[in-house]
Every structure is written in structure tokens, then in C-alpha cells.
Amino acid sequence: MKKKIIIAVCVMCAVVIGVIASGVTSRASSANIQITSQADTVKKDQEFAVQVTISSDAAMQNIDTMFQYDASVLEYISSDSSAVAGASGMIHIMEEFLDPVSTMTYTLTFKALEPGTSSLSVSDTYISQAETFAVIPVSSDSISVEVVTNQQESRETRLSDLLIAPGTLNEQFSPDVYEYTAQVGYADESAAISAIPMDENAVVSMEKSDTLSFGENTVVITVTAPSGDVGTYTVTIFRPYTPETESSVPESETMDESGAVSETEERLESETVNESQSVSESGSWNDGSLPEESSAASQSGALEESSAVPETGMEESGGETAAAEDSAAW
């Protein structure tokens, strides 16, 4: 009889222990992370939402979960919760609750970058129970998102016109030319660019600085067609390092003035040569005749020479006079 009672008690204890263990295991295995996407297929450059729901049969004290995705296909944009952070292919959800919860849902926004397929799955997770702070084992699923281009929609990625003010493009705009340069003035701190797409449904975005730096400034213009195809134009704007010279003389004017001076010098030199030749011609007496001035000078010289009496002559004339006087006296 005692043996039967002991056996019965043992059986009851085993049942109770099994129920307790079963209950603990059940609560631990009930924690789950479910991932759902707004769409399984999205267009290139389209933004879409992904929801992550974390639930457990036991109240959760904190959540620390890591997700991974293909960063070459998708780009993480934002979330509705400050507990979510992400970049470069990883999403981190970390939150601690003052009031334990059994379910939490987070909304993540992604952007489709390039055609391809990316999965979003849990790489690591840590969830603790509020009552015992024990780690709760978690099961999770994953999703796949395909990025495609819509072949039925326009694939036009070109611009119909491109304008800049102030400044001008180095060449006339052509939809099939994707690189341009432009120059502004030293005082121009900014430039406005107008890019008009050929397809009115295309989206134009621009990457540029609000203020122009001295030297080269690069502006990237992206045109996204309704199909998701992308075209890119680049404009390099040059701003001078120094102010422009206001009183600069054009090179052509300087050359003209130099040419005029040279021409004047040549003319003066030519006139001087002509005058010299004229003097030489007038001073050559091939016929043996003297010029009037020379003849007059010769005649005047002759008169002076004839009127001049040599001293010896005067002495001789005086002697003859004295002799005559003496003769008369006798």
C-alpha cells in the first residue's frame, strides 16, 4: 500500500514538473520576429515601407536586434522610431521599456537603388523577459524584394534644355552631350541652374553647393525616367580667384598703336632721306657754274682783296711821295 502511494506521488510530481517545463519552453519559443514588405517588386528609385513586428508571450524588458540587407540594391532612408538606426547594409533596433510590452512594430523606409534582388533578414537578436530578465529564444523569418525597371513606361532620361545664370555654357546645349563647363565672375557667389527634362514625368535632382567656391565647382544633375532609368549631366563652373582688370587695354589696340608709331617713324625717316638727297643734288655743280650765293661771296671777297693795300706797298708809295716833295723843294 505504501509502495502504491509513493509511486502515485512520484507520478504527480513528474507531471507537475513536465507542465512547468512545458510552459517555460512554450513561452520562450513563442517570441517571434515577422518581416513584411509593402511590395515584393518595386521600381528603381521607388521608396517603399517594410514592417518589423516583434512579439512574445512573455512581457519583454528590452529588444536588441540586427538586420541585414543588400546595400547595392536597397538604401535605408528612415524609420518611425528613434530606436532604429541603419546604414551600409545593416539595421539596428535597440530599445528598453519602462513598462514591459509583449508586441512592438517598427516601420522602415527603403529606396530601390539598382535592379536586382535583396533579402532582409535577422542576423542577430537579444530579447530579455521582464520578470526574470532571462534571454528569450526568438524565431524569425525573412523577405526578398526585387528591384525592376518598368519597360512599359518612358525610359527618356535626357534634358531638353539646360540654362545657367549668371554665366554661359562653354558650348551650345545638346541633349546628347552630358558634360559642360561654364565661367562666372569673381563677384558671383552663386549660380542658378535650370534643367528641363524631355519627359515631363521624369524627376530631376541636383547635387550642388549653395555657394560657389573660387576655382572649380561641380554640379551633378540626375534625370530619373518613369521607368526608373537614370541619366546624369555634369556642369563644372569656374569662379576666378582674382577680380577682372577693369582698365586693361585690348591687345589689338596696343598692336594698332605700335603699328601707327612705327609707320610715323618710317615716314619721318623717309622725309629726312628725301631732304638729304635734295641738298646733295642742289650742291653738285656738274656744269661748272657756281650757285648765286657762292658767286656773290666770291665777288665780295675779290673786292675786299682789291681794296686792301699791303703794308709794303704803302711804305713804297710813301717813299715816292716824300721823294717828290724833296724834288719840288729843290
Coordinates of C-alpha atoms in Angstrom, one line a residue:
M1 CA 0.0 0.0 0.0
K2 CA 2.8 2.4 0.9
K3 CA 4.6 1.5 -2.3
K4 CA 1.5 2.4 -4.3
I5 CA 1.2 5.8 -2.6
I6 CA 4.8 6.6 -3.2
I7 CA 4.5 5.7 -6.9
A8 CA 1.4 7.9 -7.2
V9 CA 3.2 10.8 -5.6
C10 CA 6.2 10.4 -7.9
V11 CA 3.9 10.3 -11.0
M12 CA 2.2 13.5 -9.9
C13 CA 5.5 15.3 -9.3
A14 CA 6.7 14.3 -12.7
V15 CA 3.5 15.6 -14.3
V16 CA 3.8 18.9 -12.5
I17 CA 7.5 19.3 -13.5
G18 CA 6.6 18.5 -17.1
V19 CA 3.8 21.0 -17.1
I20 CA 6.1 23.7 -15.7
A21 CA 8.9 22.9 -18.1
S22 CA 6.5 22.8 -21.0
G23 CA 5.1 26.2 -20.0
V24 CA 8.6 27.8 -19.9
T25 CA 9.6 26.3 -23.2
S26 CA 6.3 27.4 -24.7
R27 CA 6.8 31.0 -23.6
A28 CA 10.4 31.0 -24.8
S29 CA 9.6 29.6 -28.3
S30 CA 6.7 32.0 -28.8
A31 CA 8.9 35.0 -29.2
N32 CA 8.9 35.8 -33.0
I33 CA 10.1 38.5 -35.4
Q34 CA 8.0 38.9 -38.5
I35 CA 9.1 41.0 -41.5
T36 CA 6.6 42.2 -44.2
S37 CA 7.1 44.4 -47.2
Q38 CA 4.8 46.9 -48.9
A39 CA 5.6 45.2 -52.2
D40 CA 7.7 42.2 -53.3
T41 CA 8.6 44.1 -56.5
V42 CA 9.5 47.8 -56.7
K43 CA 10.7 50.1 -59.4
K44 CA 14.1 51.6 -59.4
D45 CA 14.3 54.8 -57.3
Q46 CA 11.0 54.0 -55.7
E47 CA 10.6 54.2 -51.9
F48 CA 8.7 51.5 -50.1
A49 CA 8.0 50.5 -46.5
V50 CA 9.0 47.4 -44.5
Q51 CA 7.3 46.5 -41.2
V52 CA 9.1 44.6 -38.5
T53 CA 6.9 43.1 -35.7
I54 CA 8.5 41.6 -32.6
S55 CA 6.1 39.7 -30.3
S56 CA 6.4 37.3 -27.3
D57 CA 4.0 35.5 -25.0
A58 CA 6.2 36.8 -22.1
A59 CA 6.5 40.5 -21.4
M60 CA 9.7 41.9 -22.9
Q61 CA 12.0 44.2 -21.0
N62 CA 14.3 45.1 -23.9
I63 CA 14.9 44.4 -27.6
D64 CA 18.3 44.4 -29.3
T65 CA 18.1 43.1 -32.9
M66 CA 20.3 43.3 -36.0
F67 CA 19.0 43.0 -39.6
Q68 CA 21.0 42.8 -42.9
Y69 CA 20.1 43.8 -46.5
D70 CA 22.0 44.3 -49.8
A71 CA 23.2 47.9 -49.8
S72 CA 23.9 47.8 -53.6
V73 CA 20.2 47.2 -54.3
L74 CA 18.5 49.0 -51.4
E75 CA 19.1 52.1 -49.4
Y76 CA 17.8 52.6 -45.8
I77 CA 16.1 56.0 -45.6
S78 CA 14.3 56.4 -42.2
S79 CA 12.1 54.9 -39.6
D80 CA 9.1 56.0 -37.5
S81 CA 11.1 55.1 -34.3
S82 CA 14.2 56.7 -32.8
A83 CA 15.2 53.2 -31.7
V84 CA 16.1 52.3 -35.3
A85 CA 19.4 53.2 -37.0
G86 CA 20.8 51.8 -40.2
A87 CA 23.4 52.2 -43.0
S88 CA 25.7 50.2 -45.2
G89 CA 23.6 47.1 -45.3
M90 CA 22.8 46.8 -41.5
I91 CA 19.7 47.9 -39.5
H92 CA 19.9 48.0 -35.7
I93 CA 16.8 48.1 -33.4
M94 CA 17.6 48.6 -29.8
E95 CA 15.0 49.7 -27.2
E96 CA 14.4 49.3 -23.5
F97 CA 10.9 49.6 -22.0
L98 CA 10.0 51.1 -18.7
D99 CA 6.6 49.4 -19.0
P100 CA 7.2 45.8 -20.4
V101 CA 5.4 45.1 -23.7
S102 CA 4.6 41.9 -25.5
T103 CA 4.4 43.3 -29.0
M104 CA 6.3 46.1 -30.9
T105 CA 6.1 47.1 -34.6
Y106 CA 8.7 49.2 -36.4
T107 CA 8.2 50.8 -39.9
L108 CA 11.3 51.1 -42.0
T109 CA 11.5 53.1 -45.3
F110 CA 13.8 51.9 -48.1
K111 CA 14.7 53.2 -51.5
A112 CA 15.3 50.9 -54.5
L113 CA 18.7 51.8 -56.0
E114 CA 19.5 49.3 -58.8
P115 CA 17.8 46.4 -60.5
G116 CA 18.4 43.2 -58.5
T117 CA 17.1 41.2 -55.5
S118 CA 17.8 41.9 -51.9
S119 CA 16.8 39.9 -48.8
L120 CA 16.0 41.4 -45.4
S121 CA 16.7 39.0 -42.6
V122 CA 17.7 38.9 -38.9
S123 CA 21.4 38.4 -38.3
D124 CA 21.5 38.6 -34.5
T125 CA 19.0 39.2 -31.7
Y126 CA 18.7 39.6 -28.0
I127 CA 15.4 39.9 -26.1
S128 CA 15.0 39.6 -22.3
Q129 CA 12.0 38.7 -20.3
A130 CA 10.7 41.4 -17.9
E131 CA 10.1 39.2 -14.9
T132 CA 13.2 37.1 -14.8
F133 CA 15.5 39.1 -17.2
A134 CA 16.2 35.7 -18.9
V135 CA 17.1 35.7 -22.6
I136 CA 14.1 34.6 -24.7
P137 CA 14.9 32.4 -27.7
V138 CA 13.5 34.0 -30.9
S139 CA 12.3 32.7 -34.2
S140 CA 12.3 34.9 -37.3
D141 CA 11.5 35.0 -41.0
S142 CA 13.0 36.9 -43.9
I143 CA 11.7 38.6 -47.1
S144 CA 13.1 39.3 -50.6
V145 CA 12.5 42.4 -52.6
E146 CA 13.1 42.7 -56.3
V147 CA 14.0 46.0 -57.9
V148 CA 13.0 46.2 -61.6
T149 CA 12.6 48.8 -64.4
N150 CA 9.2 49.3 -65.9
Q151 CA 9.6 48.6 -69.6
Q152 CA 6.1 49.8 -70.4
E153 CA 6.8 53.3 -69.1
S154 CA 9.1 56.0 -70.7
R155 CA 12.8 55.5 -70.4
E156 CA 13.7 59.0 -71.5
T157 CA 16.5 60.3 -69.3
R158 CA 17.6 63.3 -71.4
L159 CA 17.2 67.1 -70.8
S160 CA 15.5 69.3 -73.4
D161 CA 17.3 72.4 -72.1
L162 CA 20.0 73.5 -69.6
L163 CA 20.5 77.1 -68.6
I164 CA 22.8 78.8 -66.1
A165 CA 22.7 82.4 -64.7
P166 CA 24.9 84.2 -64.3
G167 CA 27.4 82.8 -66.8
T168 CA 27.1 80.8 -70.0
L169 CA 27.9 77.3 -71.0
N170 CA 31.1 76.7 -73.0
E171 CA 29.1 75.3 -75.9
Q172 CA 25.5 75.2 -77.0
F173 CA 23.5 72.7 -75.1
S174 CA 22.7 69.4 -76.7
P175 CA 20.6 66.6 -75.1
D176 CA 23.2 64.0 -76.0
V177 CA 26.2 65.9 -74.5
Y178 CA 26.4 65.2 -70.8
E179 CA 29.4 67.3 -69.7
Y180 CA 29.7 71.1 -69.8
T181 CA 31.8 73.9 -68.3
A182 CA 30.8 77.5 -67.5
Q183 CA 32.5 80.6 -66.1
V184 CA 31.1 83.2 -63.8
G185 CA 32.6 86.5 -62.5
Y186 CA 34.8 87.0 -59.4
A187 CA 31.9 88.6 -57.5
D188 CA 29.3 85.9 -58.3
E189 CA 28.8 83.9 -55.2
S190 CA 26.1 81.6 -56.6
A191 CA 24.6 80.4 -59.8
A192 CA 21.1 79.3 -60.7
I193 CA 20.7 76.3 -63.0
S194 CA 17.6 75.3 -64.8
A195 CA 17.3 71.8 -66.1
I196 CA 14.2 70.9 -68.1
P197 CA 13.6 67.1 -68.8
M198 CA 12.3 65.9 -72.2
D199 CA 9.7 63.8 -70.4
E200 CA 7.6 65.9 -68.1
N201 CA 7.0 62.9 -65.8
A202 CA 10.8 62.5 -65.3
V203 CA 12.2 63.6 -62.0
V204 CA 15.2 66.0 -62.0
S205 CA 17.5 66.2 -58.9
M206 CA 20.6 68.3 -58.5
E207 CA 23.7 68.0 -56.3
K208 CA 25.4 71.3 -55.8
S209 CA 26.7 73.7 -53.2
D210 CA 24.6 76.8 -52.3
T211 CA 27.8 79.0 -52.6
L212 CA 30.4 79.0 -55.3
S213 CA 33.9 78.5 -54.2
F214 CA 36.9 80.1 -56.0
G215 CA 38.1 77.7 -58.7
E216 CA 36.1 74.7 -60.0
N217 CA 32.6 73.9 -58.7
T218 CA 30.9 70.6 -59.9
V219 CA 27.2 70.3 -60.3
V220 CA 25.6 66.9 -60.9
I221 CA 22.2 66.8 -62.5
T222 CA 20.3 63.5 -62.4
V223 CA 17.3 62.7 -64.6
T224 CA 15.1 59.7 -63.5
A225 CA 12.7 58.5 -66.1
P226 CA 9.3 57.0 -65.1
S227 CA 10.8 53.5 -66.0
G228 CA 13.5 54.0 -63.3
D229 CA 16.3 54.6 -65.8
V230 CA 18.7 57.4 -64.9
G231 CA 20.7 59.9 -66.9
T232 CA 23.4 62.2 -65.5
Y233 CA 24.7 65.6 -66.6
T234 CA 27.7 67.4 -65.2
V235 CA 28.4 71.1 -65.2
T236 CA 31.8 72.4 -64.0
I237 CA 31.5 76.1 -63.0
F238 CA 34.8 78.1 -62.7
R239 CA 34.9 81.2 -60.5
P240 CA 38.1 83.3 -60.9
Y241 CA 40.5 83.6 -57.9
T242 CA 41.2 87.3 -58.6
P243 CA 39.0 90.2 -59.8
E244 CA 38.9 91.1 -63.5
T245 CA 41.1 94.1 -64.6
E246 CA 38.9 97.0 -65.5
S247 CA 41.4 99.2 -67.3
S248 CA 43.0 96.6 -69.4
V249 CA 43.9 97.6 -73.0
P250 CA 42.9 95.1 -75.6
E251 CA 45.9 93.5 -77.3
S252 CA 44.6 94.5 -80.8
E253 CA 44.6 98.2 -79.8
T254 CA 48.1 98.0 -78.4
M255 CA 49.3 96.4 -81.7
D256 CA 47.5 99.1 -83.7
E257 CA 49.1 101.9 -81.7
S258 CA 52.5 100.3 -82.1
G259 CA 51.9 99.9 -85.8
A260 CA 50.9 103.6 -86.1
V261 CA 54.1 104.7 -84.3
S262 CA 56.3 102.6 -86.5
E263 CA 54.5 103.9 -89.6
T264 CA 55.1 107.5 -88.4
E265 CA 58.8 106.8 -87.7
E266 CA 59.2 105.3 -91.1
R267 CA 57.5 108.3 -92.8
L268 CA 59.8 110.8 -90.9
E269 CA 62.8 108.8 -91.8
S270 CA 61.8 108.7 -95.4
E271 CA 61.2 112.5 -95.5
T272 CA 64.7 113.1 -93.9
V273 CA 66.3 110.9 -96.5
N274 CA 64.5 112.8 -99.3
E275 CA 65.6 116.2 -97.9
S276 CA 69.2 115.0 -97.7
Q277 CA 69.1 113.8 -101.3
S278 CA 67.7 117.2 -102.4
V279 CA 70.6 119.0 -100.7
S280 CA 73.1 116.7 -102.3
E281 CA 71.6 117.3 -105.7
S282 CA 71.5 121.1 -105.3
G283 CA 75.1 121.1 -104.1
S284 CA 76.5 119.2 -107.1
W285 CA 77.7 121.5 -110.0
N286 CA 78.4 119.3 -112.9
D287 CA 78.1 122.2 -115.4
G288 CA 80.9 124.2 -113.7
S289 CA 78.6 127.1 -112.7
L290 CA 78.6 128.4 -109.1
P291 CA 75.4 129.0 -107.2
E292 CA 74.3 132.5 -106.8
E293 CA 75.2 132.7 -103.1
S294 CA 78.7 131.3 -103.8
S295 CA 79.3 133.7 -106.7
A296 CA 78.3 136.7 -104.6
A297 CA 80.5 135.6 -101.8
S298 CA 83.4 135.3 -104.3
Q299 CA 82.8 138.7 -105.8
S300 CA 82.7 140.3 -102.3
G301 CA 85.9 138.6 -101.4
A302 CA 87.6 139.9 -104.5
L303 CA 86.5 143.5 -103.7
E304 CA 87.9 143.2 -100.3
E305 CA 91.1 141.8 -101.6
S306 CA 91.5 144.6 -104.2
S307 CA 90.8 147.4 -101.7
A308 CA 93.3 146.1 -99.2
V309 CA 96.8 147.6 -99.7
P310 CA 99.7 145.7 -98.4
E311 CA 101.8 147.4 -95.9
T312 CA 104.9 147.2 -98.1
G313 CA 103.1 148.9 -100.9
M314 CA 102.1 151.7 -98.6
E315 CA 105.7 152.1 -97.5
E316 CA 106.8 152.3 -101.1
S317 CA 104.2 154.8 -102.0
G318 CA 105.1 156.9 -99.1
G319 CA 108.7 156.9 -100.1
E320 CA 107.9 158.0 -103.6
T321 CA 105.8 160.9 -102.3
A322 CA 108.5 162.1 -100.0
A323 CA 111.0 162.0 -102.9
A324 CA 108.6 164.0 -105.0
E325 CA 108.2 166.6 -102.2
D326 CA 112.0 166.8 -101.8
S327 CA 112.4 167.3 -105.6
A328 CA 109.9 170.1 -105.6
A329 CA 111.8 171.8 -102.8
W330 CA 114.9 171.9 -104.8

